[in-house]
Amino acid sequence: MKIKYAIIIGLLLAVSAFVAKAQKVTLDYYFNHEVRQTAAGKTGRYHYTWEDKTGTGFSIFGDAFKRAGAHLDTLGAAPTLNNLKGTAIYIIVDPDTKKESPDPNYIEAIDAGQIAAWVKKGGVLLMLANDSANVELPHFNNLAAKFGMHFNDDLQNHVINDQHIDDGTVVTAGNPVFKTARKIFMKDVCSIGISLPAKAGLKNSNGAVIIAIAKYGKGTVFAVGDPWFYNEYTNGRLPAGFENDKAANDVAQWLIAQIPK
């Protein structure tokens, strides 16, 4: 009997190890590829990268995925079905404008088609936009439209300075995605227009949709009107009561739970 239980436990551990290994989270470095001069005078990649531990990086969000059993990767090429093979979660954040890159890679129809086909097969897509002054929305909407979403050219939760920080308040208590975070800070976000299969995932105090969710084939799409998971807003520097650090963990765990088993 002990041998039987030992075999069962061994099989469960093996399955758990396989699932964790399969949970690869890939961050796009193709549509967002901002560079700047380093202190040494060299050109370096920055803004929304896993390895950046400063305020502009995604290292804290990456740690949330790693704590949940996933491992991190990047994709610096166009997201074809072949290039996305083995990826469980694909993240596109703040696609470049010409202001941010002299030769940006726009999300064209062929890219949107490849990503949508990957989602349909069971991929989990996280789309993080921004206010229209800081993101290339027209081509990003080529992709969003596949899932009944449209990033609007507007400005929600506008925050002028730290004296008006409460203008960025969004209540998440009771939301099924945010299991532990009760209140978060999101400033200067764009709203999201929705039609089936998309549904509202979170609204602000004005009733505008700022997070949208869609089931598409075997996959899932989670869209946010802001790239707010970067370190500046998840490192605990916000006033007491804002729980963006908890929200990052909540979203990472929710996304991983959407991966088809």
PDB file of C-alpha atoms in Angstrom:
ATOM      1  CA  MET A   1       0.000   0.000   0.000  1.00  0.00           C
ATOM      2  CA  LYS A   2       2.853   2.346   0.879  1.00  0.00           C
ATOM      3  CA  ILE A   3       4.468   1.585  -2.471  1.00  0.00           C
ATOM      4  CA  LYS A   4       1.207   2.427  -4.257  1.00  0.00           C
ATOM      5  CA  TYR A   5       0.929   5.801  -2.512  1.00  0.00           C
ATOM      6  CA  ALA A   6       4.599   6.501  -3.187  1.00  0.00           C
ATOM      7  CA  ILE A   7       4.023   5.897  -6.899  1.00  0.00           C
ATOM      8  CA  ILE A   8       0.971   8.166  -6.939  1.00  0.00           C
ATOM      9  CA  ILE A   9       2.847  10.937  -5.118  1.00  0.00           C
ATOM     10  CA  GLY A  10       5.754  10.539  -7.498  1.00  0.00           C
ATOM     11  CA  LEU A  11       3.462  10.848 -10.499  1.00  0.00           C
ATOM     12  CA  LEU A  12       1.783  13.956  -9.055  1.00  0.00           C
ATOM     13  CA  LEU A  13       5.158  15.583  -8.446  1.00  0.00           C
ATOM     14  CA  ALA A  14       6.242  14.734 -11.980  1.00  0.00           C
ATOM     15  CA  VAL A  15       3.073  16.231 -13.416  1.00  0.00           C
ATOM     16  CA  SER A  16       3.510  19.367 -11.285  1.00  0.00           C
ATOM     17  CA  ALA A  17       7.088  19.741 -12.475  1.00  0.00           C
ATOM     18  CA  PHE A  18       5.983  19.337 -16.108  1.00  0.00           C
ATOM     19  CA  VAL A  19       3.223  21.940 -15.745  1.00  0.00           C
ATOM     20  CA  ALA A  20       5.593  24.442 -14.135  1.00  0.00           C
ATOM     21  CA  LYS A  21       8.146  23.826 -16.892  1.00  0.00           C
ATOM     22  CA  ALA A  22       5.466  24.373 -19.530  1.00  0.00           C
ATOM     23  CA  GLN A  23       4.478  27.741 -18.107  1.00  0.00           C
ATOM     24  CA  LYS A  24       6.747  29.986 -20.115  1.00  0.00           C
ATOM     25  CA  VAL A  25       5.934  33.690 -19.935  1.00  0.00           C
ATOM     26  CA  THR A  26       7.299  35.568 -22.945  1.00  0.00           C
ATOM     27  CA  LEU A  27       7.645  39.347 -22.977  1.00  0.00           C
ATOM     28  CA  ASP A  28       7.606  41.082 -26.369  1.00  0.00           C
ATOM     29  CA  TYR A  29      10.813  42.955 -27.237  1.00  0.00           C
ATOM     30  CA  TYR A  30       9.804  43.501 -30.886  1.00  0.00           C
ATOM     31  CA  PHE A  31       6.878  45.929 -30.879  1.00  0.00           C
ATOM     32  CA  ASN A  32       8.331  47.650 -27.823  1.00  0.00           C
ATOM     33  CA  HIS A  33      12.039  48.190 -28.325  1.00  0.00           C
ATOM     34  CA  GLU A  34      13.051  51.494 -26.792  1.00  0.00           C
ATOM     35  CA  VAL A  35      16.751  52.337 -26.531  1.00  0.00           C
ATOM     36  CA  ARG A  36      18.757  55.122 -24.905  1.00  0.00           C
ATOM     37  CA  GLN A  37      22.330  56.157 -24.229  1.00  0.00           C
ATOM     38  CA  THR A  38      23.829  54.585 -21.121  1.00  0.00           C
ATOM     39  CA  ALA A  39      26.159  56.363 -18.708  1.00  0.00           C
ATOM     40  CA  ALA A  40      29.043  54.699 -20.544  1.00  0.00           C
ATOM     41  CA  GLY A  41      27.925  56.263 -23.811  1.00  0.00           C
ATOM     42  CA  LYS A  42      26.603  53.022 -25.269  1.00  0.00           C
ATOM     43  CA  THR A  43      23.125  52.367 -26.641  1.00  0.00           C
ATOM     44  CA  GLY A  44      21.081  50.149 -24.346  1.00  0.00           C
ATOM     45  CA  ARG A  45      17.622  48.601 -24.341  1.00  0.00           C
ATOM     46  CA  TYR A  46      15.299  49.902 -21.639  1.00  0.00           C
ATOM     47  CA  HIS A  47      11.665  50.374 -20.587  1.00  0.00           C
ATOM     48  CA  TYR A  48       9.457  47.390 -19.736  1.00  0.00           C
ATOM     49  CA  THR A  49      12.147  44.714 -19.655  1.00  0.00           C
ATOM     50  CA  TRP A  50      12.442  41.752 -17.276  1.00  0.00           C
ATOM     51  CA  GLU A  51      16.054  42.552 -16.364  1.00  0.00           C
ATOM     52  CA  ASP A  52      15.520  46.243 -15.535  1.00  0.00           C
ATOM     53  CA  LYS A  53      15.284  46.604 -11.760  1.00  0.00           C
ATOM     54  CA  THR A  54      14.803  50.395 -11.850  1.00  0.00           C
ATOM     55  CA  GLY A  55      11.422  52.128 -11.942  1.00  0.00           C
ATOM     56  CA  THR A  56      11.076  51.610 -15.706  1.00  0.00           C
ATOM     57  CA  GLY A  57      11.489  47.831 -15.566  1.00  0.00           C
ATOM     58  CA  PHE A  58       9.271  44.768 -15.213  1.00  0.00           C
ATOM     59  CA  SER A  59      11.500  42.854 -12.791  1.00  0.00           C
ATOM     60  CA  ILE A  60       8.926  42.874  -9.952  1.00  0.00           C
ATOM     61  CA  PHE A  61       6.150  41.649 -12.248  1.00  0.00           C
ATOM     62  CA  GLY A  62       8.537  38.995 -13.546  1.00  0.00           C
ATOM     63  CA  ASP A  63       9.237  37.862  -9.986  1.00  0.00           C
ATOM     64  CA  ALA A  64       5.473  37.433  -9.474  1.00  0.00           C
ATOM     65  CA  PHE A  65       5.374  34.933 -12.336  1.00  0.00           C
ATOM     66  CA  LYS A  66       8.438  33.110 -11.060  1.00  0.00           C
ATOM     67  CA  ARG A  67       6.920  32.771  -7.597  1.00  0.00           C
ATOM     68  CA  ALA A  68       3.865  31.226  -9.247  1.00  0.00           C
ATOM     69  CA  GLY A  69       6.048  28.541 -10.849  1.00  0.00           C
ATOM     70  CA  ALA A  70       6.594  30.003 -14.319  1.00  0.00           C
ATOM     71  CA  HIS A  71       9.818  30.958 -16.055  1.00  0.00           C
ATOM     72  CA  LEU A  72      10.554  34.041 -18.128  1.00  0.00           C
ATOM     73  CA  ASP A  73      11.580  34.545 -21.728  1.00  0.00           C
ATOM     74  CA  THR A  74      11.620  37.314 -24.331  1.00  0.00           C
ATOM     75  CA  LEU A  75      10.819  37.529 -28.044  1.00  0.00           C
ATOM     76  CA  GLY A  76      12.742  40.042 -30.121  1.00  0.00           C
ATOM     77  CA  ALA A  77      11.263  38.891 -33.430  1.00  0.00           C
ATOM     78  CA  ALA A  78       7.809  38.975 -34.996  1.00  0.00           C
ATOM     79  CA  PRO A  79       5.360  36.726 -33.077  1.00  0.00           C
ATOM     80  CA  THR A  80       4.690  33.976 -35.594  1.00  0.00           C
ATOM     81  CA  LEU A  81       3.031  30.723 -34.560  1.00  0.00           C
ATOM     82  CA  ASN A  82       6.444  29.086 -34.752  1.00  0.00           C
ATOM     83  CA  ASN A  83       8.116  31.787 -32.631  1.00  0.00           C
ATOM     84  CA  LEU A  84       5.360  31.517 -30.013  1.00  0.00           C
ATOM     85  CA  LYS A  85       5.636  27.734 -29.836  1.00  0.00           C
ATOM     86  CA  GLY A  86       6.153  26.701 -26.213  1.00  0.00           C
ATOM     87  CA  THR A  87       4.953  30.035 -24.847  1.00  0.00           C
ATOM     88  CA  ALA A  88       2.015  29.822 -22.432  1.00  0.00           C
ATOM     89  CA  ILE A  89       1.633  33.563 -21.759  1.00  0.00           C
ATOM     90  CA  TYR A  90       2.646  36.286 -24.224  1.00  0.00           C
ATOM     91  CA  ILE A  91       2.844  39.922 -23.085  1.00  0.00           C
ATOM     92  CA  ILE A  92       2.792  42.944 -25.382  1.00  0.00           C
ATOM     93  CA  VAL A  93       3.276  46.274 -23.635  1.00  0.00           C
ATOM     94  CA  ASP A  94       3.175  49.823 -24.980  1.00  0.00           C
ATOM     95  CA  PRO A  95       4.051  49.326 -28.691  1.00  0.00           C
ATOM     96  CA  ASP A  96       6.481  51.965 -29.965  1.00  0.00           C
ATOM     97  CA  THR A  97       5.601  55.196 -31.714  1.00  0.00           C
ATOM     98  CA  LYS A  98       8.030  57.036 -33.994  1.00  0.00           C
ATOM     99  CA  LYS A  99       8.732  59.299 -31.023  1.00  0.00           C
ATOM    100  CA  GLU A 100      10.094  56.303 -29.128  1.00  0.00           C
ATOM    101  CA  SER A 101      11.787  54.467 -31.984  1.00  0.00           C
ATOM    102  CA  PRO A 102      13.016  55.785 -35.338  1.00  0.00           C
ATOM    103  CA  ASP A 103      11.855  52.626 -37.089  1.00  0.00           C
ATOM    104  CA  PRO A 104       9.095  51.011 -34.990  1.00  0.00           C
ATOM    105  CA  ASN A 105       7.689  47.570 -35.694  1.00  0.00           C
ATOM    106  CA  TYR A 106       3.955  48.064 -36.015  1.00  0.00           C
ATOM    107  CA  ILE A 107       1.412  45.308 -35.339  1.00  0.00           C
ATOM    108  CA  GLU A 108       0.295  44.619 -38.898  1.00  0.00           C
ATOM    109  CA  ALA A 109      -2.592  42.421 -40.043  1.00  0.00           C
ATOM    110  CA  ILE A 110      -0.300  39.420 -40.487  1.00  0.00           C
ATOM    111  CA  ASP A 111       0.993  39.793 -36.910  1.00  0.00           C
ATOM    112  CA  ALA A 112      -2.532  40.108 -35.516  1.00  0.00           C
ATOM    113  CA  GLY A 113      -3.558  36.994 -37.420  1.00  0.00           C
ATOM    114  CA  GLN A 114      -0.645  34.940 -36.102  1.00  0.00           C
ATOM    115  CA  ILE A 115      -1.189  36.034 -32.506  1.00  0.00           C
ATOM    116  CA  ALA A 116      -4.943  35.401 -32.723  1.00  0.00           C
ATOM    117  CA  ALA A 117      -4.299  31.912 -34.112  1.00  0.00           C
ATOM    118  CA  TRP A 118      -1.924  31.227 -31.214  1.00  0.00           C
ATOM    119  CA  VAL A 119      -4.521  32.413 -28.679  1.00  0.00           C
ATOM    120  CA  LYS A 120      -7.190  30.279 -30.318  1.00  0.00           C
ATOM    121  CA  LYS A 121      -5.013  27.218 -29.757  1.00  0.00           C
ATOM    122  CA  GLY A 122      -4.849  27.985 -26.022  1.00  0.00           C
ATOM    123  CA  GLY A 123      -2.432  30.879 -25.618  1.00  0.00           C
ATOM    124  CA  VAL A 124      -2.903  33.493 -22.908  1.00  0.00           C
ATOM    125  CA  LEU A 125      -2.319  37.035 -24.164  1.00  0.00           C
ATOM    126  CA  LEU A 126      -1.710  40.078 -21.963  1.00  0.00           C
ATOM    127  CA  MET A 127      -2.071  43.410 -23.789  1.00  0.00           C
ATOM    128  CA  LEU A 128      -0.911  46.518 -21.924  1.00  0.00           C
ATOM    129  CA  ALA A 129      -1.635  49.820 -23.658  1.00  0.00           C
ATOM    130  CA  ASN A 130      -1.163  53.421 -22.469  1.00  0.00           C
ATOM    131  CA  ASP A 131      -2.660  56.831 -23.017  1.00  0.00           C
ATOM    132  CA  SER A 132      -2.610  57.704 -26.736  1.00  0.00           C
ATOM    133  CA  ALA A 133       0.247  60.203 -26.355  1.00  0.00           C
ATOM    134  CA  ASN A 134       2.571  57.393 -25.293  1.00  0.00           C
ATOM    135  CA  VAL A 135       1.531  54.337 -27.284  1.00  0.00           C
ATOM    136  CA  GLU A 136       0.890  53.403 -30.906  1.00  0.00           C
ATOM    137  CA  LEU A 137      -2.816  52.622 -30.669  1.00  0.00           C
ATOM    138  CA  PRO A 138      -3.970  52.364 -34.329  1.00  0.00           C
ATOM    139  CA  HIS A 139      -1.942  49.232 -35.053  1.00  0.00           C
ATOM    140  CA  PHE A 140      -2.387  47.850 -31.536  1.00  0.00           C
ATOM    141  CA  ASN A 141      -6.105  47.973 -32.260  1.00  0.00           C
ATOM    142  CA  ASN A 142      -5.539  45.692 -35.272  1.00  0.00           C
ATOM    143  CA  LEU A 143      -4.878  43.021 -32.687  1.00  0.00           C
ATOM    144  CA  ALA A 144      -7.421  44.143 -30.092  1.00  0.00           C
ATOM    145  CA  ALA A 145     -10.212  43.984 -32.700  1.00  0.00           C
ATOM    146  CA  LYS A 146      -9.673  40.253 -33.078  1.00  0.00           C
ATOM    147  CA  PHE A 147     -11.066  39.838 -29.572  1.00  0.00           C
ATOM    148  CA  GLY A 148     -13.851  42.438 -29.573  1.00  0.00           C
ATOM    149  CA  MET A 149     -11.723  45.174 -27.989  1.00  0.00           C
ATOM    150  CA  HIS A 150     -10.721  48.705 -28.937  1.00  0.00           C
ATOM    151  CA  PHE A 151      -8.298  50.939 -27.041  1.00  0.00           C
ATOM    152  CA  ASN A 152      -9.866  54.393 -27.041  1.00  0.00           C
ATOM    153  CA  ASP A 153      -8.085  57.682 -27.639  1.00  0.00           C
ATOM    154  CA  ASP A 154      -8.992  59.157 -24.255  1.00  0.00           C
ATOM    155  CA  LEU A 155      -7.514  59.809 -20.835  1.00  0.00           C
ATOM    156  CA  GLN A 156      -8.984  58.166 -17.754  1.00  0.00           C
ATOM    157  CA  ASN A 157      -7.839  58.600 -14.150  1.00  0.00           C
ATOM    158  CA  HIS A 158      -5.795  61.695 -14.984  1.00  0.00           C
ATOM    159  CA  VAL A 159      -3.407  62.542 -12.155  1.00  0.00           C
ATOM    160  CA  ILE A 160      -1.747  65.974 -12.228  1.00  0.00           C
ATOM    161  CA  ASN A 161       0.756  65.487  -9.389  1.00  0.00           C
ATOM    162  CA  ASP A 162       1.240  63.688  -6.073  1.00  0.00           C
ATOM    163  CA  GLN A 163      -1.172  66.065  -4.353  1.00  0.00           C
ATOM    164  CA  HIS A 164      -3.954  64.580  -6.504  1.00  0.00           C
ATOM    165  CA  ILE A 165      -2.818  60.966  -6.337  1.00  0.00           C
ATOM    166  CA  ASP A 166      -6.243  59.778  -5.204  1.00  0.00           C
ATOM    167  CA  ASP A 167      -7.524  60.603  -8.693  1.00  0.00           C
ATOM    168  CA  GLY A 168      -5.802  57.404  -9.767  1.00  0.00           C
ATOM    169  CA  THR A 169      -7.746  55.220  -7.335  1.00  0.00           C
ATOM    170  CA  VAL A 170      -9.433  52.082  -8.665  1.00  0.00           C
ATOM    171  CA  VAL A 171     -11.318  49.758  -6.302  1.00  0.00           C
ATOM    172  CA  THR A 172     -10.631  46.065  -6.921  1.00  0.00           C
ATOM    173  CA  ALA A 173     -12.164  44.566  -3.767  1.00  0.00           C
ATOM    174  CA  GLY A 174     -14.452  41.698  -4.719  1.00  0.00           C
ATOM    175  CA  ASN A 175     -13.075  41.415  -8.261  1.00  0.00           C
ATOM    176  CA  PRO A 176     -12.425  37.753  -9.173  1.00  0.00           C
ATOM    177  CA  VAL A 177      -9.054  38.564 -10.743  1.00  0.00           C
ATOM    178  CA  PHE A 178      -7.750  40.474  -7.730  1.00  0.00           C
ATOM    179  CA  LYS A 179      -7.885  37.952  -4.918  1.00  0.00           C
ATOM    180  CA  THR A 180      -5.838  39.997  -2.435  1.00  0.00           C
ATOM    181  CA  ALA A 181      -5.585  43.586  -3.743  1.00  0.00           C
ATOM    182  CA  ARG A 182      -8.472  45.784  -2.637  1.00  0.00           C
ATOM    183  CA  LYS A 183      -7.405  49.115  -4.129  1.00  0.00           C
ATOM    184  CA  ILE A 184      -4.915  49.955  -6.852  1.00  0.00           C
ATOM    185  CA  PHE A 185      -3.398  53.024  -8.484  1.00  0.00           C
ATOM    186  CA  MET A 186      -3.767  53.498 -12.245  1.00  0.00           C
ATOM    187  CA  LYS A 187      -3.169  56.919 -13.761  1.00  0.00           C
ATOM    188  CA  ASP A 188      -3.615  58.342 -17.258  1.00  0.00           C
ATOM    189  CA  VAL A 189      -5.054  55.182 -18.775  1.00  0.00           C
ATOM    190  CA  CYS A 190      -7.101  54.731 -21.922  1.00  0.00           C
ATOM    191  CA  SER A 191     -10.525  53.132 -21.753  1.00  0.00           C
ATOM    192  CA  ILE A 192     -11.409  50.020 -23.732  1.00  0.00           C
ATOM    193  CA  GLY A 193     -14.444  49.651 -25.952  1.00  0.00           C
ATOM    194  CA  ILE A 194     -15.847  46.121 -25.895  1.00  0.00           C
ATOM    195  CA  SER A 195     -18.067  43.862 -27.953  1.00  0.00           C
ATOM    196  CA  LEU A 196     -18.411  40.085 -27.872  1.00  0.00           C
ATOM    197  CA  PRO A 197     -16.465  38.033 -27.009  1.00  0.00           C
ATOM    198  CA  ALA A 198     -14.881  40.698 -24.787  1.00  0.00           C
ATOM    199  CA  LYS A 199     -16.307  41.555 -21.388  1.00  0.00           C
ATOM    200  CA  ALA A 200     -15.491  44.186 -18.803  1.00  0.00           C
ATOM    201  CA  GLY A 201     -12.867  42.983 -16.331  1.00  0.00           C
ATOM    202  CA  LEU A 202     -12.632  46.196 -14.322  1.00  0.00           C
ATOM    203  CA  LYS A 203     -14.205  49.649 -14.501  1.00  0.00           C
ATOM    204  CA  ASN A 204     -13.112  52.905 -12.916  1.00  0.00           C
ATOM    205  CA  SER A 205     -15.290  55.233 -10.872  1.00  0.00           C
ATOM    206  CA  ASN A 206     -16.609  56.842 -14.078  1.00  0.00           C
ATOM    207  CA  GLY A 207     -17.843  53.493 -15.354  1.00  0.00           C
ATOM    208  CA  ALA A 208     -15.204  53.297 -18.085  1.00  0.00           C
ATOM    209  CA  VAL A 209     -13.775  49.858 -18.862  1.00  0.00           C
ATOM    210  CA  ILE A 210     -10.050  49.910 -18.124  1.00  0.00           C
ATOM    211  CA  ILE A 211      -9.514  46.143 -18.105  1.00  0.00           C
ATOM    212  CA  ALA A 212     -11.186  43.827 -20.624  1.00  0.00           C
ATOM    213  CA  ILE A 213     -11.183  40.043 -20.798  1.00  0.00           C
ATOM    214  CA  ALA A 214     -12.057  37.745 -23.672  1.00  0.00           C
ATOM    215  CA  LYS A 215     -12.193  34.005 -24.151  1.00  0.00           C
ATOM    216  CA  TYR A 216     -11.100  33.207 -27.702  1.00  0.00           C
ATOM    217  CA  GLY A 217     -11.090  29.591 -28.775  1.00  0.00           C
ATOM    218  CA  LYS A 218      -9.123  27.704 -26.138  1.00  0.00           C
ATOM    219  CA  GLY A 219      -7.251  30.833 -25.100  1.00  0.00           C
ATOM    220  CA  THR A 220      -7.706  33.997 -23.061  1.00  0.00           C
ATOM    221  CA  VAL A 221      -6.983  37.683 -23.618  1.00  0.00           C
ATOM    222  CA  PHE A 222      -6.479  40.166 -20.769  1.00  0.00           C
ATOM    223  CA  ALA A 223      -6.200  43.809 -21.847  1.00  0.00           C
ATOM    224  CA  VAL A 224      -5.345  46.825 -19.703  1.00  0.00           C
ATOM    225  CA  GLY A 225      -5.419  50.484 -20.740  1.00  0.00           C
ATOM    226  CA  ASP A 226      -2.050  51.120 -19.090  1.00  0.00           C
ATOM    227  CA  PRO A 227       1.365  49.417 -18.661  1.00  0.00           C
ATOM    228  CA  TRP A 228       0.985  49.871 -14.902  1.00  0.00           C
ATOM    229  CA  PHE A 229       2.743  46.672 -13.758  1.00  0.00           C
ATOM    230  CA  TYR A 230       6.187  48.228 -14.120  1.00  0.00           C
ATOM    231  CA  ASN A 231       8.363  48.701 -11.066  1.00  0.00           C
ATOM    232  CA  GLU A 232       7.561  52.348 -10.392  1.00  0.00           C
ATOM    233  CA  TYR A 233       4.059  51.381  -9.262  1.00  0.00           C
ATOM    234  CA  THR A 234       4.690  47.937  -7.757  1.00  0.00           C
ATOM    235  CA  ASN A 235       7.678  48.677  -5.518  1.00  0.00           C
ATOM    236  CA  GLY A 236       5.725  49.827  -2.470  1.00  0.00           C
ATOM    237  CA  ARG A 237       6.415  53.548  -2.872  1.00  0.00           C
ATOM    238  CA  LEU A 238       2.732  54.439  -3.257  1.00  0.00           C
ATOM    239  CA  PRO A 239       0.792  55.814  -0.267  1.00  0.00           C
ATOM    240  CA  ALA A 240      -0.656  53.309   2.191  1.00  0.00           C
ATOM    241  CA  GLY A 241      -3.812  51.677   0.912  1.00  0.00           C
ATOM    242  CA  PHE A 242      -2.692  51.209  -2.684  1.00  0.00           C
ATOM    243  CA  GLU A 243      -1.842  47.570  -3.301  1.00  0.00           C
ATOM    244  CA  ASN A 244      -0.297  47.413  -6.763  1.00  0.00           C
ATOM    245  CA  ASP A 245       2.318  44.944  -5.534  1.00  0.00           C
ATOM    246  CA  LYS A 246      -0.428  42.543  -4.482  1.00  0.00           C
ATOM    247  CA  ALA A 247      -2.264  43.219  -7.744  1.00  0.00           C
ATOM    248  CA  ALA A 248       0.794  42.159  -9.748  1.00  0.00           C
ATOM    249  CA  ASN A 249       0.809  38.830  -7.909  1.00  0.00           C
ATOM    250  CA  ASP A 250      -2.952  38.455  -8.342  1.00  0.00           C
ATOM    251  CA  VAL A 251      -2.813  39.039 -12.092  1.00  0.00           C
ATOM    252  CA  ALA A 252       0.188  36.748 -12.580  1.00  0.00           C
ATOM    253  CA  GLN A 253      -1.588  33.933 -10.748  1.00  0.00           C
ATOM    254  CA  TRP A 254      -4.852  34.559 -12.615  1.00  0.00           C
ATOM    255  CA  LEU A 255      -3.118  34.463 -15.990  1.00  0.00           C
ATOM    256  CA  ILE A 256      -1.334  31.228 -15.143  1.00  0.00           C
ATOM    257  CA  ALA A 257      -4.658  29.720 -14.043  1.00  0.00           C
ATOM    258  CA  GLN A 258      -6.040  30.409 -17.547  1.00  0.00           C
ATOM    259  CA  ILE A 259      -3.448  28.195 -19.242  1.00  0.00           C
ATOM    260  CA  PRO A 260      -5.235  25.095 -20.574  1.00  0.00           C
ATOM    261  CA  LYS A 261      -4.172  22.060 -18.608  1.00  0.00           C
TER     262      LYS A 261
END
